[in-house]
mmCIF file of N, CA and C in Angstrom:
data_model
loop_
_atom_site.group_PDB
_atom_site.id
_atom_site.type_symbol
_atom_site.label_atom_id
_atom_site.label_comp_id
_atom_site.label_asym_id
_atom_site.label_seq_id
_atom_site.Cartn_x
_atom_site.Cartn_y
_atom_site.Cartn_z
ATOM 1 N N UNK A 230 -130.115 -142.968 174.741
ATOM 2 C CA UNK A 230 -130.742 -142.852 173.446
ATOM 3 C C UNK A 230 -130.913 -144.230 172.808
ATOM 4 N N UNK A 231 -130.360 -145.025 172.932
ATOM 5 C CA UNK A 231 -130.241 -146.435 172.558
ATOM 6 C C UNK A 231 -131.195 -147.400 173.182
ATOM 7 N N UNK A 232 -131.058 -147.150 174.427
ATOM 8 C CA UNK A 232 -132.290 -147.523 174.911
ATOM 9 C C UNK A 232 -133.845 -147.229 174.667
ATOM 10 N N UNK A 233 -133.890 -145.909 174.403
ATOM 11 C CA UNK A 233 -134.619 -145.820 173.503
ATOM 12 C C UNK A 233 -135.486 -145.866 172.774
ATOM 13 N N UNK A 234 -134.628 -145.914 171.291
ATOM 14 C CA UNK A 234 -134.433 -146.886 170.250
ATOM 15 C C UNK A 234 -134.821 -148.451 170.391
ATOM 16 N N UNK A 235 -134.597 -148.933 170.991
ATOM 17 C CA UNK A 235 -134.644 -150.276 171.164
ATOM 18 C C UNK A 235 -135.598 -150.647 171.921
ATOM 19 N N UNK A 236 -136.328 -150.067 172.873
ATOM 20 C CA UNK A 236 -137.264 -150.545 173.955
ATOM 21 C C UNK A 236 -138.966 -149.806 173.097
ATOM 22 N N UNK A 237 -138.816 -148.670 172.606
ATOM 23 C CA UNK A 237 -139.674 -148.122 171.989
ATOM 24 C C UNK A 237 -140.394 -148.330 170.745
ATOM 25 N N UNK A 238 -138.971 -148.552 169.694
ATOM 26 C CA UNK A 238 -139.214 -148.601 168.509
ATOM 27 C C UNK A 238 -138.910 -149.429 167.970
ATOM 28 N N UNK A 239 -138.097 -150.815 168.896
ATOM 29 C CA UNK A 239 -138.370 -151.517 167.977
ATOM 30 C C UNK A 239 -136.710 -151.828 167.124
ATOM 31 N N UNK A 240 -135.900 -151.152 167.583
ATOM 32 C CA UNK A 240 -134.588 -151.165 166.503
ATOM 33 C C UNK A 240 -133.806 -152.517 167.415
ATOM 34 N N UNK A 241 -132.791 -152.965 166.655
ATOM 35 C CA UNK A 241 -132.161 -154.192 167.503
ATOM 36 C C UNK A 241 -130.485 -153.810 167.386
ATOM 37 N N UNK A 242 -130.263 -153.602 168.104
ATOM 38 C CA UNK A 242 -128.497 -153.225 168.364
ATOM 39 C C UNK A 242 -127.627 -154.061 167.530
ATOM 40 N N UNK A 243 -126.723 -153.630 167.461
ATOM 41 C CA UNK A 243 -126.124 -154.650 166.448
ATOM 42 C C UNK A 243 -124.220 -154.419 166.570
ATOM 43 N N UNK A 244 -123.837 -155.019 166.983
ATOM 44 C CA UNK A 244 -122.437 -154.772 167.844
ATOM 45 C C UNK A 244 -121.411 -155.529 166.195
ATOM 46 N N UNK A 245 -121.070 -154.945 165.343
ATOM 47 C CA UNK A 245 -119.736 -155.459 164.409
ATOM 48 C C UNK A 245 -118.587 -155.923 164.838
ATOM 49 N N UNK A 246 -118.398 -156.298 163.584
ATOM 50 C CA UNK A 246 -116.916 -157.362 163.800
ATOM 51 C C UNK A 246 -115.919 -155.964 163.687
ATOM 52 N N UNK A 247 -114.352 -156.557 164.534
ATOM 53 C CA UNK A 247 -113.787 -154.982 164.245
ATOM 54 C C UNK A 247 -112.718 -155.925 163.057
ATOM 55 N N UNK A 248 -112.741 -156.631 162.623
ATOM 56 C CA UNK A 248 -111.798 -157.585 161.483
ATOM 57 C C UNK A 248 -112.938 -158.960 160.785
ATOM 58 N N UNK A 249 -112.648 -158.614 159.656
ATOM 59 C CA UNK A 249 -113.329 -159.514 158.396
ATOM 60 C C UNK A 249 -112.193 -160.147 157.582
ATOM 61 N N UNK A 250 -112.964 -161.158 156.783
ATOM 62 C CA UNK A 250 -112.275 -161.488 155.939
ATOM 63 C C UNK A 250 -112.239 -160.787 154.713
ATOM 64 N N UNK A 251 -111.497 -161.800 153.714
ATOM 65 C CA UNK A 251 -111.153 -160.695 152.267
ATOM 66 C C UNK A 251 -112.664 -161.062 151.603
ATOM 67 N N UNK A 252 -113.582 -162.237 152.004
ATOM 68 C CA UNK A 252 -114.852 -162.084 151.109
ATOM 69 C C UNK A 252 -115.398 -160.817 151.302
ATOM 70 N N UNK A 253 -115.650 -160.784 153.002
ATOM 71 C CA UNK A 253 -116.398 -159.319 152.613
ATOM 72 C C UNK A 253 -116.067 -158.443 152.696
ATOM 73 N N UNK A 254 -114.930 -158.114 152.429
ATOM 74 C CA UNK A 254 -114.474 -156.750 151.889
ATOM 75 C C UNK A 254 -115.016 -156.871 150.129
ATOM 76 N N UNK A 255 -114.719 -157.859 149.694
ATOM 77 C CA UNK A 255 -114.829 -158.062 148.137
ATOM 78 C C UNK A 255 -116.237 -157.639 148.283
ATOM 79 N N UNK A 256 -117.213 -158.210 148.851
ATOM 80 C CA UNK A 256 -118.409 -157.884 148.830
ATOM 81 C C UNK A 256 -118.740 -156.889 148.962
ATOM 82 N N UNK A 257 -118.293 -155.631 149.441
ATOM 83 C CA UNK A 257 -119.043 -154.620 149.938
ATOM 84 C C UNK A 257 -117.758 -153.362 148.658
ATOM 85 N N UNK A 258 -117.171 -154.000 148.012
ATOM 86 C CA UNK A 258 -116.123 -152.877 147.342
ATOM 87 C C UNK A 258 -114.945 -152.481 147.840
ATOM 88 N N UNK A 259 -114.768 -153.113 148.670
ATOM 89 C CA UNK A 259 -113.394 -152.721 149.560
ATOM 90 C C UNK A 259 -111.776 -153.349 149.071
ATOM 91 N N UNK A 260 -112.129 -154.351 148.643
ATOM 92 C CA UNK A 260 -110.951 -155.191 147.786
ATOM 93 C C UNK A 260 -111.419 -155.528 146.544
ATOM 94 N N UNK A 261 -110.480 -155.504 145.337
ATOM 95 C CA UNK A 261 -109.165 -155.080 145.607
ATOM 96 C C UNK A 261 -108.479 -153.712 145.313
ATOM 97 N N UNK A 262 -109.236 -152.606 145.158
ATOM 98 C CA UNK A 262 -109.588 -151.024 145.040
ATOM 99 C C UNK A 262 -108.596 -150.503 146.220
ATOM 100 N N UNK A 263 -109.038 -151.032 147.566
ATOM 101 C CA UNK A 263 -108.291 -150.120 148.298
ATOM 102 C C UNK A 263 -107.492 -150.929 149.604
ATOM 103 N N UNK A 264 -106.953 -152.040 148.705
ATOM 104 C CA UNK A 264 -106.292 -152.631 149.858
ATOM 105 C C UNK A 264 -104.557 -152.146 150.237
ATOM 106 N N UNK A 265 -104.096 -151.370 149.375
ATOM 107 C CA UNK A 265 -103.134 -150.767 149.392
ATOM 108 C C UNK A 265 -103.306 -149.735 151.346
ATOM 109 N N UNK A 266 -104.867 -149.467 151.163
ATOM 110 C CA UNK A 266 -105.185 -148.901 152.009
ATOM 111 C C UNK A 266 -105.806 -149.177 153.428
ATOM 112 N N UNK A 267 -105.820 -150.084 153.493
ATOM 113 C CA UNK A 267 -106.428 -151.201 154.742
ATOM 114 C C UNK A 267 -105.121 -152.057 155.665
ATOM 115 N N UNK A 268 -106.029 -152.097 156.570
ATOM 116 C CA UNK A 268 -104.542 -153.159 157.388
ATOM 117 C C UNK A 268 -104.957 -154.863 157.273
ATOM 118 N N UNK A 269 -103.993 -155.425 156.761
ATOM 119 C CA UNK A 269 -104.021 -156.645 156.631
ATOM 120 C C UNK A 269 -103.557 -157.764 157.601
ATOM 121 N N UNK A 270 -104.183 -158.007 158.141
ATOM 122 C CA UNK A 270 -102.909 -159.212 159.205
ATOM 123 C C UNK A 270 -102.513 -160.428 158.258
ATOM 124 N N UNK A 271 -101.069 -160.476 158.464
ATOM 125 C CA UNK A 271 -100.381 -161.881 157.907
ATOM 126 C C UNK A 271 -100.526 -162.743 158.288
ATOM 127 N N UNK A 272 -101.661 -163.449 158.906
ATOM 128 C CA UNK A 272 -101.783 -164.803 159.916
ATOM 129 C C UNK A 272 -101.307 -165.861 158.963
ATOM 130 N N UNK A 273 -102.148 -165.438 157.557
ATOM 131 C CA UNK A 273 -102.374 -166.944 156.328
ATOM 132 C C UNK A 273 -101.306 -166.294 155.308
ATOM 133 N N UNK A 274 -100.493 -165.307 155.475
ATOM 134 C CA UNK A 274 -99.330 -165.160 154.524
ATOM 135 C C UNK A 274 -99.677 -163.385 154.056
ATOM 136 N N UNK A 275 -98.847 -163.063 153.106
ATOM 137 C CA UNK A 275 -99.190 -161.617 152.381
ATOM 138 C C UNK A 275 -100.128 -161.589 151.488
ATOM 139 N N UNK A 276 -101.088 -160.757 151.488
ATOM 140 C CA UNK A 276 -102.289 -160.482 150.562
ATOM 141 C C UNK A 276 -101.813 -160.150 149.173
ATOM 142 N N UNK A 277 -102.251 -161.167 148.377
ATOM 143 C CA UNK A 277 -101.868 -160.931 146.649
ATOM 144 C C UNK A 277 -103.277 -160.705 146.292
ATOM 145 N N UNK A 278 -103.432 -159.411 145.302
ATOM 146 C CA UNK A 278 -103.765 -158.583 144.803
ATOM 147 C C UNK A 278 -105.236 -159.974 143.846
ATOM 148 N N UNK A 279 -106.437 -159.760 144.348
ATOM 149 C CA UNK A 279 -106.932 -159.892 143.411
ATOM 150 C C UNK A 279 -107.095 -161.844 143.271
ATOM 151 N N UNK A 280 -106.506 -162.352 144.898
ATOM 152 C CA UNK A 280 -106.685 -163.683 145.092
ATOM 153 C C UNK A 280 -107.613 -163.856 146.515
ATOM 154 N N UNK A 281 -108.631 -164.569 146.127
ATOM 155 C CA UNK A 281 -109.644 -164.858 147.313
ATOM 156 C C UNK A 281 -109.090 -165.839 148.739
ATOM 157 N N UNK A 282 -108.490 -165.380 149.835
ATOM 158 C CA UNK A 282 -108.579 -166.164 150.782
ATOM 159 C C UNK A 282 -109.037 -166.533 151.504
ATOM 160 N N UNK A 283 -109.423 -167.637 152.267
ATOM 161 C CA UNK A 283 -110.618 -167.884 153.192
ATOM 162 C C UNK A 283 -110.624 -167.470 154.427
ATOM 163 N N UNK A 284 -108.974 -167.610 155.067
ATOM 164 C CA UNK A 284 -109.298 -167.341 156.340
ATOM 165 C C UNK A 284 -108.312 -166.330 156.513
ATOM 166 N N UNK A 285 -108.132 -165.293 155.803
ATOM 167 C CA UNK A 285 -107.516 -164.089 156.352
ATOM 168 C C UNK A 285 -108.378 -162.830 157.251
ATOM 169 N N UNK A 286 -107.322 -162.087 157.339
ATOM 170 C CA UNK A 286 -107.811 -161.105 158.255
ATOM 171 C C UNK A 286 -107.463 -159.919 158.091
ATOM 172 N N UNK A 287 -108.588 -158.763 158.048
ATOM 173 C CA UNK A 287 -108.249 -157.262 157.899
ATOM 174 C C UNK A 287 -109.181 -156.465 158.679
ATOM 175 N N UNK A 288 -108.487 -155.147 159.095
ATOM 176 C CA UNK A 288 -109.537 -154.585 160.005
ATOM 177 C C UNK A 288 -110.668 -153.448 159.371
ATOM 178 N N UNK A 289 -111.511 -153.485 159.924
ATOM 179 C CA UNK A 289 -112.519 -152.949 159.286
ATOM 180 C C UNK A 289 -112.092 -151.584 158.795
ATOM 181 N N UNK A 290 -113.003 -150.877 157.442
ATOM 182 C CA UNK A 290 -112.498 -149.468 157.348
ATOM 183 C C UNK A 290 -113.567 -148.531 157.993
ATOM 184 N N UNK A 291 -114.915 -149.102 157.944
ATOM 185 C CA UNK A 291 -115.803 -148.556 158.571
ATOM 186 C C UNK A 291 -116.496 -149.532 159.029
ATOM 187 N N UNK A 292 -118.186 -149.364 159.922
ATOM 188 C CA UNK A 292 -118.711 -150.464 159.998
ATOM 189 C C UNK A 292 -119.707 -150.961 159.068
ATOM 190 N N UNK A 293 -120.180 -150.659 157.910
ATOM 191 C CA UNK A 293 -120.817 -150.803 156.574
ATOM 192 C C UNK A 293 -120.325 -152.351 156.517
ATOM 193 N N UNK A 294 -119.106 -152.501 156.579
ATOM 194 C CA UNK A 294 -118.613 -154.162 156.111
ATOM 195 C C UNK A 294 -119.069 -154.643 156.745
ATOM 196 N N UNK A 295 -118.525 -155.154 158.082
ATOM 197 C CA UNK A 295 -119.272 -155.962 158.584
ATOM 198 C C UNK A 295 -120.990 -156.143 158.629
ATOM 199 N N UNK A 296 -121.705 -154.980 158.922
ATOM 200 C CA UNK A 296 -123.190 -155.334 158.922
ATOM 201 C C UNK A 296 -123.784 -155.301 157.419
ATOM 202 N N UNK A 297 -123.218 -154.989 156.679
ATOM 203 C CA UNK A 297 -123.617 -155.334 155.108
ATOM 204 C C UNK A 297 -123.326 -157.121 154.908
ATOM 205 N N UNK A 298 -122.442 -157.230 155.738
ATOM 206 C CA UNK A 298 -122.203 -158.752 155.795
ATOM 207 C C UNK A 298 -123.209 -159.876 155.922
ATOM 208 N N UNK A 299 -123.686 -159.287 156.971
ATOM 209 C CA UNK A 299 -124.190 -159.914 158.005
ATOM 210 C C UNK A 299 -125.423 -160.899 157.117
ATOM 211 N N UNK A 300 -125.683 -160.518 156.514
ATOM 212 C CA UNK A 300 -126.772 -161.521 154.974
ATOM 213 C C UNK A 300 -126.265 -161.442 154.200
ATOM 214 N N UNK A 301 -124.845 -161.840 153.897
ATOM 215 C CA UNK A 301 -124.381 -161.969 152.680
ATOM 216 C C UNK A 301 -124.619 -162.924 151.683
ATOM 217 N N UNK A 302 -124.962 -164.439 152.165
ATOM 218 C CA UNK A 302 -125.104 -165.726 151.306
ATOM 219 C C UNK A 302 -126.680 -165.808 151.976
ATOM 220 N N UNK A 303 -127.799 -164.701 151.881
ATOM 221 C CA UNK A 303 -128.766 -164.954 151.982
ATOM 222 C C UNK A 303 -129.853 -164.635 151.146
ATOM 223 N N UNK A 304 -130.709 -164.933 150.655
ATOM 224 C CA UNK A 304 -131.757 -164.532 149.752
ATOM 225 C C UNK A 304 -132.656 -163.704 150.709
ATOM 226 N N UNK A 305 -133.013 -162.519 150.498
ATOM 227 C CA UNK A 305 -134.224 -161.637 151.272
ATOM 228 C C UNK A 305 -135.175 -161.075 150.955
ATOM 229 N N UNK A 306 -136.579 -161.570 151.416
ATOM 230 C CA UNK A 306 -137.918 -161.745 150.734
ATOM 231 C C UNK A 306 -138.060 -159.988 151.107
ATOM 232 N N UNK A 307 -138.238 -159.493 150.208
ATOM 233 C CA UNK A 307 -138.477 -157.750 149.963
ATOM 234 C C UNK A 307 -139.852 -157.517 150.798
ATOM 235 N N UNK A 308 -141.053 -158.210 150.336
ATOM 236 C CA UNK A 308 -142.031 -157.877 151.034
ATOM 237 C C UNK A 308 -142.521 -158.257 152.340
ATOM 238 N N UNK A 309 -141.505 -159.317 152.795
ATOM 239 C CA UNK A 309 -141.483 -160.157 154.069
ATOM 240 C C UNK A 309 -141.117 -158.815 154.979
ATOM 241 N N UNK A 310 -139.506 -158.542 154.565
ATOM 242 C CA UNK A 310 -138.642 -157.815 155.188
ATOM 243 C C UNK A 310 -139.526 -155.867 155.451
ATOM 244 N N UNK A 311 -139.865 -155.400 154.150
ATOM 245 C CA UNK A 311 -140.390 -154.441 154.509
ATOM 246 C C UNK A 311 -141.552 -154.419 155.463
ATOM 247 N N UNK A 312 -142.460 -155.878 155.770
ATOM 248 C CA UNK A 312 -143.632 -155.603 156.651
ATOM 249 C C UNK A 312 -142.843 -155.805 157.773
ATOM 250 N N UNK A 313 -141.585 -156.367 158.186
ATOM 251 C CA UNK A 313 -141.534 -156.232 159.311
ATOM 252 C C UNK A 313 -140.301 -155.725 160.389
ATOM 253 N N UNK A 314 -139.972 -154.761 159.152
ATOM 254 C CA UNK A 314 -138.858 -153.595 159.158
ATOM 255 C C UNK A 314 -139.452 -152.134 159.064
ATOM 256 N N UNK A 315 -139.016 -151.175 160.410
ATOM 257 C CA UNK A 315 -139.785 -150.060 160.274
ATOM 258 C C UNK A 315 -138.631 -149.459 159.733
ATOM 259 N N UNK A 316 -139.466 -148.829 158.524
ATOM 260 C CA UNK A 316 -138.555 -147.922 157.548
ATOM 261 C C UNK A 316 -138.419 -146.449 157.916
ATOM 262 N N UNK A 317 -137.547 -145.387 158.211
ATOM 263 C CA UNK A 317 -137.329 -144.093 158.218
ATOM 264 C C UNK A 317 -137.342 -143.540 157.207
ATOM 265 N N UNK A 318 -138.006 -142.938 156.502
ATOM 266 C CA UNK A 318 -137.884 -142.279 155.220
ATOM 267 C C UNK A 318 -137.261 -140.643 155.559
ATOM 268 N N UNK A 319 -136.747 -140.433 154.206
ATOM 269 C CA UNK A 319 -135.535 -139.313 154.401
ATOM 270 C C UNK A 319 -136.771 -138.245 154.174
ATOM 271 N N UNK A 320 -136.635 -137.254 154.386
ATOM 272 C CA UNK A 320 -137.229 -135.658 154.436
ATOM 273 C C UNK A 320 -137.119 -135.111 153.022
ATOM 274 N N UNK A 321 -137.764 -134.185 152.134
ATOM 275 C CA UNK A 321 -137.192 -133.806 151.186
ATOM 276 C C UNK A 321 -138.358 -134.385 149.551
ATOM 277 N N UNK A 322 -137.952 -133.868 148.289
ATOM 278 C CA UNK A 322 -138.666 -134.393 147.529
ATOM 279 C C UNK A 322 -138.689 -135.778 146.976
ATOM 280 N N UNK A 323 -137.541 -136.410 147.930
ATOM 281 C CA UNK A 323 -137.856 -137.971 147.365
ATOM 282 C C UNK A 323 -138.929 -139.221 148.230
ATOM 283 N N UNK A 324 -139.281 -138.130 149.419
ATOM 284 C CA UNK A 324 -140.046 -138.898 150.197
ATOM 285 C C UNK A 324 -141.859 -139.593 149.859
ATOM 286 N N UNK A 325 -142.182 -138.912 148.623
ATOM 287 C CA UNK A 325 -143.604 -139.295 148.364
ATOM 288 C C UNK A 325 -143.131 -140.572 147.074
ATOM 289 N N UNK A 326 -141.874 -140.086 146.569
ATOM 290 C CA UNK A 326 -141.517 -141.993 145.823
ATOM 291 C C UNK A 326 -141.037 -143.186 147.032
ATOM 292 N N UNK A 327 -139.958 -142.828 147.839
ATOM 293 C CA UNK A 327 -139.411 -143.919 148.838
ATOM 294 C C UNK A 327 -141.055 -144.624 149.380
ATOM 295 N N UNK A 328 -141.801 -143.547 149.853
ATOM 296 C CA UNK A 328 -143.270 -144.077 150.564
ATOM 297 C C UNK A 328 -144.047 -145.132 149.740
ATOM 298 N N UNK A 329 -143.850 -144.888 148.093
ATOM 299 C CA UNK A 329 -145.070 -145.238 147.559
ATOM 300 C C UNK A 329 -144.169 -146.653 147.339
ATOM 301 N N UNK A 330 -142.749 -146.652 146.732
ATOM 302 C CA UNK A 330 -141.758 -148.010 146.918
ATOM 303 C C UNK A 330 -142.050 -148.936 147.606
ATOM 304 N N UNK A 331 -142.209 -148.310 149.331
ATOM 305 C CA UNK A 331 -142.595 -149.160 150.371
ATOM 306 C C UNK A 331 -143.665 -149.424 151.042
ATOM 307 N N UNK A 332 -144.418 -148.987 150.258
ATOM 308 C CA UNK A 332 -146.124 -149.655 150.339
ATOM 309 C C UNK A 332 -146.624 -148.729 151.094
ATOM 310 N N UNK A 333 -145.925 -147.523 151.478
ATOM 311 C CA UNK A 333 -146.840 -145.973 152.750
ATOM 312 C C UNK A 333 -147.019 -145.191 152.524
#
């Protein structure tokens, strides 16, 4: 199925990190909300609540973090990206706004 995907249409695989740092967890909502709930490795010491470290380490809770990451310190041209991103639009009554959003 992946194959696919990828030879057909066009999608590009995308293999995540299985451990991030504490930026992007911060980035995506993950710290400091639910770090009570995450595994932390002590490489750079114990995680204090609500202090940014650079090079620590935690394992992912899902894969949203990491590929939400993945352009994090990037600016992304909306109309660049939609001409050359094929969009799936969802089924249902929100599909004649998502279409008209994205120029289809």
């Amino acid at each position: 199925m992946l194959d696919l995907h990828i030879q057909k249409h066009g999608y590009v695989e995308v293999l995540p990190a299985h451990m991030v740092n504490s930026r992007s967890l911060f980035g995506t909502g993950q710290l400091p909300k639910f770090a009570e709930d995450l595994f932390h490795c002590d490489d750079k010491g114990a995680y204090v609540p609500g202090e940014l470290q650079e090079n620590d380490h935690w394992m992912i809770p899902t894969a949203e973090v990491p590929v939400t990451n993945i352009f994090r310190d990037e600016t992304i041209d909306v109309v660049e990206t939609i001409s050359s991103v094929r969009i799936r639009l969802a089924s249902g009554p929100r599909r004649d706004r998502m279409a008209r959003m994205c120029g289809g």
